[in-house]
Coordinates of C-alpha atoms in Angstrom, one line a residue:
M1 CA -100.3 -1.4 259.3
N2 CA -103.4 -2.6 257.4
V3 CA -104.7 -1.4 254.1
A4 CA -107.2 1.1 255.5
E5 CA -104.3 2.7 257.5
A6 CA -102.0 2.7 254.4
V7 CA -104.6 4.5 252.3
G8 CA -104.9 7.3 254.8
R9 CA -101.1 7.5 255.2
V10 CA -100.5 7.7 251.4
L11 CA -103.1 10.4 250.9
A12 CA -101.7 12.5 253.7
S13 CA -98.2 12.1 252.3
L14 CA -99.4 13.3 248.9
G15 CA -100.6 16.6 250.4
V16 CA -104.2 16.0 251.3
D17 CA -104.9 18.3 254.2
T18 CA -108.7 18.1 254.6
A19 CA -111.3 15.4 254.2
F20 CA -115.1 15.5 254.5
G21 CA -117.6 12.8 255.3
V22 CA -120.0 11.0 257.5
V23 CA -118.4 8.1 259.4
G24 CA -119.9 4.6 259.5
S25 CA -118.3 1.2 260.4
G26 CA -117.0 0.7 256.8
N27 CA -115.0 4.0 256.6
F28 CA -114.2 4.3 260.3
H29 CA -110.6 3.1 260.1
V30 CA -109.5 4.9 256.9
T31 CA -110.9 8.2 258.3
N32 CA -109.0 7.7 261.5
A33 CA -105.9 7.0 259.5
L34 CA -106.3 10.3 257.7
I35 CA -106.6 12.1 261.0
E36 CA -103.7 10.3 262.5
H37 CA -101.4 11.5 259.7
G38 CA -102.5 15.2 260.0
V39 CA -105.5 15.5 257.8
R40 CA -108.3 17.6 259.2
F41 CA -111.6 15.8 259.1
V42 CA -114.9 17.7 258.7
A43 CA -117.9 15.7 259.8
A44 CA -121.1 16.7 257.9
R45 CA -124.6 15.8 258.9
H46 CA -125.4 14.2 255.5
E47 CA -123.2 12.6 252.9
G48 CA -124.7 14.7 250.2
G49 CA -123.5 17.8 252.1
A50 CA -120.1 16.3 252.7
A51 CA -119.6 15.6 249.0
T52 CA -120.5 19.2 248.1
M53 CA -118.2 20.5 250.8
A54 CA -115.3 18.5 249.4
D55 CA -116.2 19.7 245.9
A56 CA -116.2 23.4 246.9
Y57 CA -113.1 23.0 249.0
A58 CA -111.2 21.6 245.9
R59 CA -112.6 24.3 243.6
T60 CA -111.8 27.3 245.7
G61 CA -108.7 26.0 247.5
G62 CA -106.9 24.6 244.4
R63 CA -106.4 21.2 246.1
V64 CA -107.6 17.6 245.6
G65 CA -110.7 17.1 247.6
V66 CA -111.4 14.0 249.7
L67 CA -114.7 12.5 250.7
S68 CA -115.0 9.5 253.1
V69 CA -118.3 7.5 253.1
H70 CA -119.8 4.2 254.3
Q71 CA -120.6 1.4 251.9
G72 CA -123.9 1.3 250.1
P73 CA -126.2 4.0 251.5
G74 CA -123.2 6.2 252.5
L75 CA -122.3 6.4 248.8
T76 CA -125.8 6.6 247.5
N77 CA -126.5 9.5 249.8
A78 CA -123.5 11.3 248.4
M79 CA -124.3 10.8 244.8
T80 CA -125.8 14.1 243.9
G81 CA -122.8 15.9 245.2
V82 CA -120.5 13.4 243.5
T83 CA -122.4 13.9 240.2
E84 CA -121.9 17.7 240.5
A85 CA -118.2 17.2 241.1
A86 CA -117.8 14.7 238.2
K87 CA -119.6 16.9 235.7
S88 CA -117.5 19.9 236.8
R89 CA -114.2 17.9 236.5
T90 CA -113.4 18.6 240.1
P91 CA -110.3 16.8 241.3
L92 CA -111.9 14.7 244.1
I93 CA -111.3 11.3 245.6
V94 CA -114.3 9.5 247.1
L95 CA -113.1 6.9 249.6
A96 CA -116.0 4.5 249.8
A97 CA -116.1 1.3 251.8
E98 CA -117.5 -1.6 249.7
V99 CA -119.1 -4.9 250.2
T100 CA -118.6 -7.4 247.4
E101 CA -121.1 -10.1 248.5
P102 CA -124.3 -9.6 246.5
R103 CA -126.4 -11.0 249.4
S104 CA -125.4 -8.2 251.8
N105 CA -128.0 -5.6 252.4
F106 CA -125.3 -3.0 251.8
F107 CA -124.4 -4.4 248.3
V108 CA -124.8 -2.1 245.3
D109 CA -122.8 -1.9 242.2
Q110 CA -120.7 1.1 243.3
A111 CA -118.6 1.1 240.2
A112 CA -121.6 1.3 238.0
L113 CA -122.9 4.3 240.1
A114 CA -119.7 6.1 239.5
T115 CA -119.6 5.4 235.8
A116 CA -123.2 6.5 235.4
V117 CA -122.4 10.0 236.6
G118 CA -119.1 10.5 234.9
A119 CA -116.7 9.6 237.8
V120 CA -113.9 7.1 237.4
P121 CA -114.3 3.9 239.5
L122 CA -111.1 2.3 240.9
R123 CA -110.6 -0.3 243.6
I124 CA -108.0 -1.3 246.1
T125 CA -107.4 -4.9 245.1
S126 CA -104.7 -6.2 247.5
A127 CA -102.5 -5.3 250.4
E128 CA -99.5 -5.4 248.1
T129 CA -100.8 -2.9 245.6
A130 CA -102.8 -0.6 248.0
A131 CA -100.2 2.1 248.3
A132 CA -99.6 2.3 244.6
Q133 CA -103.2 2.2 243.7
T134 CA -104.0 5.0 246.1
A135 CA -101.3 7.1 244.6
Q136 CA -102.6 6.4 241.1
A137 CA -106.1 7.5 242.2
F138 CA -104.7 10.8 243.6
H139 CA -102.7 11.6 240.5
L140 CA -105.7 10.8 238.2
A141 CA -107.8 13.2 240.3
R142 CA -105.1 15.9 240.3
E143 CA -103.5 15.6 236.8
G144 CA -106.6 14.4 235.0
R145 CA -109.0 16.7 236.8
R146 CA -111.3 13.8 237.5
T147 CA -113.6 12.7 240.3
V148 CA -112.4 9.3 241.3
L149 CA -114.3 6.7 243.3
L150 CA -111.7 4.6 245.2
N151 CA -113.6 1.6 246.4
L152 CA -112.2 0.0 249.6
P153 CA -113.6 -3.6 249.9
L154 CA -114.2 -4.5 253.6
E155 CA -112.3 -7.8 253.3
V156 CA -109.2 -6.0 251.8
Q157 CA -109.2 -3.1 254.2
S158 CA -108.2 -5.2 257.2
R159 CA -105.3 -7.1 255.5
P160 CA -101.8 -6.3 256.7
V161 CA -99.6 -4.4 254.4
P162 CA -96.3 -6.3 253.9
T163 CA -94.1 -3.2 253.7
P164 CA -95.5 0.1 255.1
P165 CA -95.5 2.8 252.3
A166 CA -92.6 5.2 252.5
P167 CA -94.1 8.7 252.2
A168 CA -91.1 10.2 250.5
S169 CA -91.4 7.9 247.6
L170 CA -95.0 8.9 246.9
T171 CA -94.7 12.7 246.8
S172 CA -93.2 13.0 243.3
P173 CA -95.9 13.5 240.6
V174 CA -96.3 10.6 238.2
S175 CA -95.0 11.4 234.7
R176 CA -97.9 12.0 232.3
A177 CA -95.8 10.5 229.5
S178 CA -95.1 7.2 231.2
P179 CA -97.2 4.6 232.9
P180 CA -97.6 5.0 236.7
S181 CA -95.7 2.7 239.0
A182 CA -97.3 -0.7 239.6
P183 CA -100.2 -0.2 237.3
A184 CA -103.1 -2.5 237.7
S185 CA -102.9 -5.5 235.4
P186 CA -106.0 -6.4 233.4
A187 CA -106.4 -9.5 235.6
S188 CA -106.4 -7.4 238.8
V189 CA -109.1 -5.0 237.7
P190 CA -112.6 -6.3 238.7
P191 CA -115.5 -6.1 236.3
G192 CA -117.0 -2.6 236.3
H193 CA -113.6 -1.0 237.2
V194 CA -111.0 0.4 234.9
A195 CA -107.2 0.3 234.8
L196 CA -105.8 3.8 235.5
A197 CA -103.8 3.9 232.3
S198 CA -106.9 3.4 230.2
V199 CA -108.6 6.6 231.5
P200 CA -108.2 9.6 229.1
G201 CA -106.5 12.4 230.8
S202 CA -104.8 10.2 233.4
P203 CA -101.0 9.7 233.8
G204 CA -99.9 7.2 231.2
A205 CA -103.0 7.3 229.2
S206 CA -103.0 7.1 225.5
V207 CA -105.6 7.4 222.8
P208 CA -106.3 4.8 220.1
G209 CA -104.9 6.1 216.9
S210 CA -102.6 8.6 218.5
P211 CA -98.8 8.2 218.5
G212 CA -98.8 8.0 222.3
S213 CA -99.5 10.0 225.4
S214 CA -96.5 12.2 225.1
E215 CA -97.6 13.5 221.7
P216 CA -98.5 17.2 221.9
G217 CA -102.3 17.6 221.8
S218 CA -103.1 14.2 223.3
P219 CA -104.8 13.9 226.6
G220 CA -101.4 13.0 228.2
S221 CA -99.9 16.4 227.2
S222 CA -100.9 20.0 227.8
E223 CA -98.8 21.4 225.0
P224 CA -100.9 22.5 222.0
E225 CA -99.8 21.5 218.5
A226 CA -97.8 24.2 216.7
R227 CA -100.1 24.1 213.6
E228 CA -103.1 24.8 215.8
V229 CA -101.4 27.6 217.6
A230 CA -100.5 29.1 214.2
R231 CA -104.1 28.8 213.0
L232 CA -105.4 30.5 216.2
A233 CA -102.8 33.3 215.8
E234 CA -103.8 33.9 212.3
L235 CA -107.5 34.0 213.2
L236 CA -106.9 36.4 216.1
G237 CA -104.5 38.5 214.0
A238 CA -107.3 39.1 211.5
A239 CA -110.0 39.8 214.2
R240 CA -111.5 43.3 214.5
R241 CA -113.8 42.6 217.5
P242 CA -112.4 39.6 219.4
V243 CA -114.0 38.5 222.7
F244 CA -112.4 36.0 225.1
V245 CA -114.8 33.8 227.2
A246 CA -112.8 32.1 230.0
G247 CA -114.2 29.1 231.8
R248 CA -113.1 26.9 234.7
G249 CA -110.2 25.6 232.7
A250 CA -108.8 29.2 232.5
R251 CA -108.9 30.1 236.1
A252 CA -105.1 29.9 236.5
A253 CA -104.4 31.8 233.3
R254 CA -105.4 35.4 233.9
R255 CA -102.0 36.9 233.2
E256 CA -101.5 35.0 229.9
L257 CA -105.0 35.7 228.6
E258 CA -104.7 39.4 229.5
E259 CA -101.4 39.7 227.7
L260 CA -102.8 38.2 224.6
A261 CA -106.0 40.2 224.8
E262 CA -103.9 43.4 225.1
R263 CA -102.0 42.6 222.0
I264 CA -105.1 42.0 219.8
G265 CA -107.6 44.3 221.6
A266 CA -109.9 41.7 222.9
L267 CA -112.6 42.1 225.5
L268 CA -112.7 39.7 228.4
A269 CA -115.7 37.7 229.7
T270 CA -116.2 34.5 231.7
S271 CA -118.6 31.7 232.1
A272 CA -120.5 31.8 235.4
V273 CA -118.1 29.4 237.1
A274 CA -115.1 31.6 236.4
K275 CA -116.8 34.8 237.5
G276 CA -114.2 37.3 238.9
L277 CA -111.3 36.1 236.8
F278 CA -110.7 39.5 235.2
R279 CA -111.9 41.7 238.1
G280 CA -110.2 45.0 238.0
S281 CA -109.6 45.1 234.2
P282 CA -111.2 48.0 232.4
W283 CA -112.2 45.5 229.7
D284 CA -113.9 43.0 232.0
L285 CA -117.4 42.2 230.8
D286 CA -118.1 39.9 233.7
V287 CA -120.3 36.9 232.9
S288 CA -121.4 35.9 229.4
G289 CA -124.7 34.1 228.9
G290 CA -128.0 34.2 230.7
F291 CA -126.6 36.2 233.5
A292 CA -125.0 38.8 231.1
S293 CA -125.9 42.4 231.5
P294 CA -127.4 44.1 228.5
L295 CA -124.1 45.7 227.6
T296 CA -122.2 42.4 227.9
A297 CA -124.8 40.7 225.7
E298 CA -124.5 43.5 223.1
L299 CA -120.7 43.3 222.9
V300 CA -120.4 39.5 222.8
R301 CA -123.1 39.4 220.1
G302 CA -121.1 42.0 218.1
A303 CA -117.8 40.0 218.2
D304 CA -116.3 38.7 215.0
V305 CA -114.2 36.1 216.8
I306 CA -115.2 34.4 220.1
V307 CA -112.6 32.2 221.8
G308 CA -113.7 29.9 224.6
W309 CA -110.7 29.3 226.9
G310 CA -111.4 26.2 229.0
C311 CA -115.0 27.0 228.5
A312 CA -117.8 24.7 227.1
L313 CA -119.6 27.6 225.3
N314 CA -122.8 25.8 226.2
M315 CA -126.4 26.9 226.1
W316 CA -126.0 28.9 229.3
T317 CA -122.8 30.7 228.3
M318 CA -124.0 31.5 224.8
R319 CA -127.8 31.9 225.5
Q320 CA -128.7 29.0 223.3
G321 CA -126.3 30.4 220.6
T322 CA -128.0 33.8 220.4
L323 CA -124.9 35.6 221.6
I324 CA -123.0 34.4 218.5
G325 CA -123.3 36.8 215.6
P326 CA -124.1 35.3 212.2
E327 CA -120.5 36.1 210.9
A328 CA -118.6 35.3 214.1
K329 CA -115.9 32.6 214.1
V330 CA -115.9 30.4 217.2
V331 CA -112.8 28.9 218.7
Q332 CA -112.4 26.5 221.7
V333 CA -109.2 25.8 223.6
D334 CA -109.4 22.9 226.0
L335 CA -107.4 20.1 227.5
D336 CA -110.1 17.6 226.6
A337 CA -110.4 16.9 222.9
D338 CA -113.9 15.6 223.5
A339 CA -115.0 19.0 224.7
L340 CA -114.3 20.7 221.4
G341 CA -117.5 21.4 219.5
A342 CA -119.5 19.4 222.0
H343 CA -122.2 22.1 222.3
R344 CA -122.0 24.0 219.0
P345 CA -120.1 24.1 215.8
I346 CA -116.7 25.7 216.0
H347 CA -114.3 27.0 213.4
L348 CA -111.2 25.9 215.3
G349 CA -110.5 23.6 218.2
V350 CA -107.2 23.6 220.0
V351 CA -106.2 20.8 222.5
G352 CA -103.9 22.2 225.1
D353 CA -103.5 24.0 228.4
V354 CA -105.0 27.5 228.3
A355 CA -102.0 29.3 229.8
L356 CA -99.5 27.5 227.5
T357 CA -101.7 28.1 224.4
A358 CA -102.3 31.8 225.1
R359 CA -98.6 32.3 225.8
S360 CA -97.7 30.5 222.5
V361 CA -100.1 32.6 220.5
T362 CA -98.8 35.8 222.1
T363 CA -95.2 34.9 221.2
L364 CA -96.2 34.0 217.6
L365 CA -98.0 37.3 217.2
A366 CA -95.1 39.2 218.7
D367 CA -92.6 37.5 216.4
G368 CA -94.6 37.8 213.2
G369 CA -97.7 39.8 214.1
D370 CA -97.6 42.1 211.1
D371 CA -97.6 39.2 208.7
L372 CA -100.6 37.7 210.4
R373 CA -102.8 40.8 210.2
P374 CA -104.9 42.0 207.2
A375 CA -104.4 45.3 205.6
P376 CA -106.4 48.2 207.1
A377 CA -109.9 48.6 205.8
V378 CA -110.2 51.1 202.9
P379 CA -113.2 52.6 201.2
D380 CA -112.6 50.8 197.9
G381 CA -113.2 47.4 199.5
S382 CA -109.6 46.2 199.3
G383 CA -109.7 45.5 203.0
R384 CA -112.3 43.9 205.3
E385 CA -114.6 46.5 206.9
A386 CA -116.4 46.0 210.1
P387 CA -120.2 45.7 209.8
A388 CA -122.1 48.9 210.4
G389 CA -124.1 49.4 213.5
P390 CA -126.2 52.0 215.3
D391 CA -124.7 55.1 216.9
N392 CA -123.6 54.2 220.4
G393 CA -124.6 57.5 222.0
L394 CA -121.0 58.6 222.3
G395 CA -120.8 60.2 218.9
E396 CA -118.9 57.2 217.6
P397 CA -121.1 55.6 214.9
G398 CA -120.3 52.3 213.1
V399 CA -120.4 49.4 215.6
P400 CA -122.7 49.0 218.7
D401 CA -119.9 49.1 221.2
G402 CA -118.2 52.4 220.4
S403 CA -114.9 51.0 219.2
D404 CA -113.2 52.2 216.1
P405 CA -114.2 49.9 213.3
G406 CA -110.9 50.3 211.6
A407 CA -108.8 49.8 214.7
R408 CA -106.5 46.8 214.9
G409 CA -105.1 45.0 217.9
G410 CA -101.6 45.6 219.2
P411 CA -99.8 46.7 222.4
G412 CA -101.7 49.5 224.1
G413 CA -105.1 48.5 222.8
G414 CA -107.0 48.6 219.5
G415 CA -109.2 45.8 218.2
Y416 CA -112.5 46.0 220.1
R417 CA -111.1 48.5 222.5
S418 CA -111.6 52.3 222.5
A419 CA -111.8 55.1 225.1
G420 CA -115.5 55.4 224.5
L421 CA -116.1 51.7 225.1
A422 CA -114.0 51.8 228.3
G423 CA -116.3 54.5 229.5
R424 CA -119.4 52.5 228.7
I425 CA -118.1 49.4 230.5
A426 CA -117.3 51.5 233.6
R427 CA -120.8 53.1 233.6
E428 CA -123.1 50.4 232.4
N429 CA -121.7 46.9 232.7
R430 CA -122.7 46.1 236.3
W431 CA -126.2 44.9 236.8
R432 CA -126.7 47.4 239.6
D433 CA -126.1 50.2 237.1
V434 CA -129.1 49.0 235.0
P435 CA -132.2 51.0 236.0
Y436 CA -135.1 49.0 237.3
D437 CA -138.5 49.6 238.9
D438 CA -138.4 48.5 242.5
E439 CA -141.1 45.8 243.0
G440 CA -140.9 45.7 246.8
G441 CA -143.8 46.5 249.2
E442 CA -146.5 44.9 251.3
G443 CA -143.9 43.2 253.5
R444 CA -141.6 42.0 250.7
I445 CA -138.3 43.4 249.5
D446 CA -137.2 43.4 245.8
P447 CA -134.3 40.9 245.5
R448 CA -132.3 43.4 243.4
T449 CA -132.6 46.0 246.1
L450 CA -131.8 43.5 248.8
T451 CA -128.6 42.3 247.0
I452 CA -127.4 45.8 246.1
E453 CA -127.7 46.8 249.7
L454 CA -125.8 43.6 250.8
D455 CA -123.1 44.3 248.3
D456 CA -122.5 47.7 249.9
L457 CA -122.6 46.3 253.4
L458 CA -120.5 43.1 253.1
P459 CA -116.7 43.4 253.1
A460 CA -115.0 43.2 249.7
E461 CA -112.9 40.1 250.7
R462 CA -115.7 37.5 250.4
V463 CA -116.4 34.1 248.8
V464 CA -119.9 33.8 247.5
S465 CA -121.6 30.4 247.1
V466 CA -124.9 30.2 245.3
D467 CA -127.6 27.5 245.3
S468 CA -129.8 26.9 242.3
G469 CA -133.3 28.3 241.7
N470 CA -135.2 31.3 240.4
F471 CA -133.3 33.6 242.7
M472 CA -129.8 32.6 241.8
G473 CA -129.1 35.4 239.3
Y474 CA -129.4 38.1 241.9
P475 CA -126.5 37.1 244.2
S476 CA -124.5 35.9 241.2
M477 CA -124.6 39.2 239.4
F478 CA -125.4 41.9 242.0
L479 CA -122.8 40.7 244.6
D480 CA -119.3 41.5 243.4
V481 CA -116.4 39.2 244.2
P482 CA -112.7 40.1 244.4
D483 CA -111.4 37.4 242.0
E484 CA -112.1 33.9 240.6
R485 CA -111.6 32.3 244.0
G486 CA -114.4 34.5 245.4
F487 CA -117.3 32.7 243.6
C488 CA -118.3 29.1 243.9
F489 CA -121.0 28.0 241.6
T490 CA -122.0 24.3 241.9
Q491 CA -124.5 24.3 239.0
A492 CA -123.2 21.6 236.6
F493 CA -126.0 19.3 237.7
Q494 CA -128.5 22.1 238.5
S495 CA -129.5 20.5 241.8
I496 CA -131.0 22.7 244.5
G497 CA -130.0 22.1 248.1
L498 CA -126.2 22.3 247.5
G499 CA -125.6 26.0 248.4
L500 CA -125.1 25.8 252.1
A501 CA -122.7 22.9 251.9
T502 CA -120.8 24.7 249.1
A503 CA -120.4 27.7 251.3
I504 CA -119.0 25.5 254.1
G505 CA -116.3 24.0 251.8
A506 CA -115.4 27.4 250.4
A507 CA -115.2 28.9 253.9
L508 CA -112.8 26.3 255.1
A509 CA -110.7 26.6 251.9
Q510 CA -110.5 30.4 252.4
P511 CA -110.7 31.3 256.1
D512 CA -109.4 34.8 255.5
R513 CA -112.6 35.8 253.6
L514 CA -116.2 36.2 254.7
A515 CA -118.2 33.3 253.4
V516 CA -121.6 34.2 252.0
A517 CA -124.2 31.5 251.2
A518 CA -127.0 32.6 248.9
L519 CA -130.0 30.2 249.0
G520 CA -133.6 30.0 248.0
D521 CA -136.1 28.8 250.6
G522 CA -136.5 25.4 248.9
G523 CA -132.7 24.8 248.8
A524 CA -132.2 26.1 252.3
L525 CA -134.8 23.7 253.8
M526 CA -133.3 20.8 251.8
G527 CA -129.8 21.4 253.3
V528 CA -130.9 22.7 256.6
A529 CA -129.1 20.0 258.6
E530 CA -125.8 21.5 257.7
L531 CA -126.6 24.6 259.7
E532 CA -125.5 22.6 262.7
T533 CA -122.2 22.0 260.9
V534 CA -121.7 25.7 260.4
V535 CA -122.3 26.4 264.1
R536 CA -120.2 23.5 265.3
L537 CA -117.3 24.6 263.1
G538 CA -117.6 28.2 264.4
L539 CA -117.8 29.7 260.9
A540 CA -118.6 33.4 260.8
M541 CA -120.7 33.0 257.8
V542 CA -123.6 35.1 256.3
I543 CA -126.4 33.0 255.0
V544 CA -129.0 34.8 252.8
V545 CA -132.3 33.0 252.1
Y546 CA -134.3 34.5 249.3
D547 CA -137.8 33.3 250.4
D548 CA -140.6 33.5 247.9
E549 CA -142.5 30.6 249.5
G550 CA -142.2 28.2 246.7
Y551 CA -140.1 26.6 243.9
G552 CA -139.9 29.9 242.0
A553 CA -138.6 28.3 238.7
E554 CA -141.6 26.0 238.5
V555 CA -144.0 28.7 239.6
H556 CA -143.0 31.1 236.8
H557 CA -142.6 28.3 234.3
F558 CA -146.1 26.7 234.7
G559 CA -148.1 29.5 236.3
P560 CA -148.6 31.7 233.2
D561 CA -150.2 28.7 231.4
G562 CA -152.8 28.4 234.2
H563 CA -151.6 25.2 235.7
S564 CA -152.3 24.6 239.4
L565 CA -149.3 25.5 241.5
D566 CA -150.3 23.7 244.7
T567 CA -147.4 21.3 244.4
V568 CA -144.7 24.0 244.2
T569 CA -146.0 26.6 246.6
F570 CA -145.9 26.4 250.4
P571 CA -147.2 28.2 253.5
P572 CA -144.8 30.7 255.2
V573 CA -142.0 29.1 257.3
D574 CA -140.1 31.1 259.9
I575 CA -136.6 30.2 258.6
A576 CA -135.1 32.7 261.0
A577 CA -136.5 30.9 264.0
I578 CA -135.2 27.6 262.6
A579 CA -131.7 29.1 262.3
R580 CA -131.8 30.4 265.9
G581 CA -132.7 26.8 266.9
F582 CA -129.4 25.6 265.4
G583 CA -127.5 28.4 267.2
C584 CA -127.3 31.0 264.5
E585 CA -128.1 34.7 264.8
A586 CA -130.9 35.6 262.5
V587 CA -132.8 38.5 261.1
T588 CA -136.0 38.7 259.0
V589 CA -135.7 41.3 256.2
R590 CA -138.8 42.8 254.6
D591 CA -137.4 46.3 253.8
R592 CA -134.1 48.2 253.6
V593 CA -134.4 49.4 257.2
D594 CA -134.3 45.8 258.4
L595 CA -130.7 45.5 257.1
A596 CA -129.4 47.6 260.0
A597 CA -129.2 44.4 261.9
V598 CA -126.8 43.0 259.3
A599 CA -124.5 46.1 259.7
G600 CA -124.6 45.5 263.5
W601 CA -123.5 41.9 263.1
L602 CA -120.7 42.9 260.8
D603 CA -119.5 45.5 263.3
G604 CA -119.7 43.0 266.2
P605 CA -117.6 40.0 267.2
R606 CA -119.3 37.6 264.8
H607 CA -119.2 34.8 267.3
R608 CA -122.1 33.0 265.5
P609 CA -123.2 32.8 261.9
L610 CA -125.8 35.2 260.7
L611 CA -128.9 34.0 258.7
I612 CA -130.8 36.7 256.8
H613 CA -134.3 35.5 256.1
A614 CA -135.3 37.8 253.2
K615 CA -139.0 37.9 252.3
V616 CA -138.5 38.7 248.6
S617 CA -141.1 39.8 246.1
G618 CA -141.8 37.1 243.5
A619 CA -144.4 38.6 241.2
R620 CA -142.5 37.5 238.1
G621 CA -139.6 35.3 237.2
S622 CA -136.0 36.6 237.1
W623 CA -134.5 37.7 233.8
W624 CA -132.1 34.7 233.6
L625 CA -135.1 32.3 234.0
E626 CA -136.7 33.7 230.9
E627 CA -133.5 32.9 229.0
A628 CA -133.4 29.4 230.5
F629 CA -136.9 28.6 229.5
R630 CA -136.1 29.3 225.9
G631 CA -133.9 26.2 226.1
H632 CA -136.7 23.9 227.3

């Protein structure tokens, strides 16, 4: 067994079940080794698509993703997808062949590429250490939630491994409080690469100035510090109108967050990437930020305490800070200490796992909740009163949401919750419930109308993947999803062209759900080669192309100022015909009646994917785009 074969065997033994990539001579043997040991290999048509498929597969499947690429151009082709994964802290291993001779036409500083985009560069340095170094990369990706570039030098790949790795010895997770087995010594780590134990968040990592990686609150531990838990409990115990905003780091903590929210009467919202997390709760506000419905924006803005759980609370999620009231206290809970306060000032930062932290706060409130709460508000000012607000239309004056301003949290509700507010959320919170003037006509369908109709037609068990562009708010907010695994949003890098590949990865991770890809015309044509992958894999996918014949974001950004738009607008393209050429079924939609063909496909055998070429009206920019422009 050589090194390339050992790497494949080790990853398979650690539970990797699917890998994506484009095979060249440099990654031929390691890819075949993965397949030999039971890993499904998905061949993409471009490395950029393969990287995004692996990213989406990891996000929606809860697994470590694996990408296999050729040296040099294989990696550079993949870099946009790798960048998206790294910025999103997706657990992903990029297996990249590597040439180390600078005179080779394939030579590029691959470690520097990884570092530049936030991935962690590692390298297999010898036959003797190959198995251990592969296991280290896997555990860093999984436990540290990092995208790891594992470089495989060509001259090392072919070396025989003295003792074949024993799979059973590699399946146990590496302790986060002790160094991994056979760590790379400083002498064995080439320039531009890092030793695993020096990477924050990795097994065995420690932080300068900290007592060690096992210390609660350090990157090597997910337990929050007791004093930080107590401070958070005190803050929430005093809150009158608390709102939780859950991000990607909270996707496995629904139960714990709902239990804490129930105790203190908090409302529940998410960032865009965690959409669907609280689906079914009467207190679910859906997405906070630029996508937020008018009611969600009103309620988040009215909060006196906002807690970001595994959420960056960045410009998108907080609308450049406009959703934070002047008196609101802001809290962040995150595994990464560097994330706390990175985007805005906070009153309290807690380093720790979201579920563990929420559970600890709930326990503390249950044990001593009365001592942590203020006295009820009274007219003489001896208690803290909620700020006055307009009548909410339900006969409940005082605060804009309809809650009782004197209510306090506790089992069964209170806090920001009231019967009147529950009614408003049920009636008003979905974007489809917000009245609008239909702007369709003259052969174009309003994107809101289109998406509402699709929401009614498509089965509830779906996984929706959305590309970037002016159109993206419509499928993101008018298509419901069943839970947090039903929405895949590769937008950390804001690249267009990733949507179709995202949908392929999500479809393979969740074959029991209908995969829905929502694309703009620009992104669809950028990633069009992967239509062949969809057809070849036999994926019964719905691909919706919102076609306004241009790069809508730029059109609506620069058009109002009178700039020429010749560089960002294009003549009509028959995208439906292109799709048929790849083997898809396709329909062009200009009006509601054209959607009858979609119903027919859904009722049929679904032997081939369906592309919906929607000619959408584009007279003005989407509402979320107006919010985004305020940040430019």
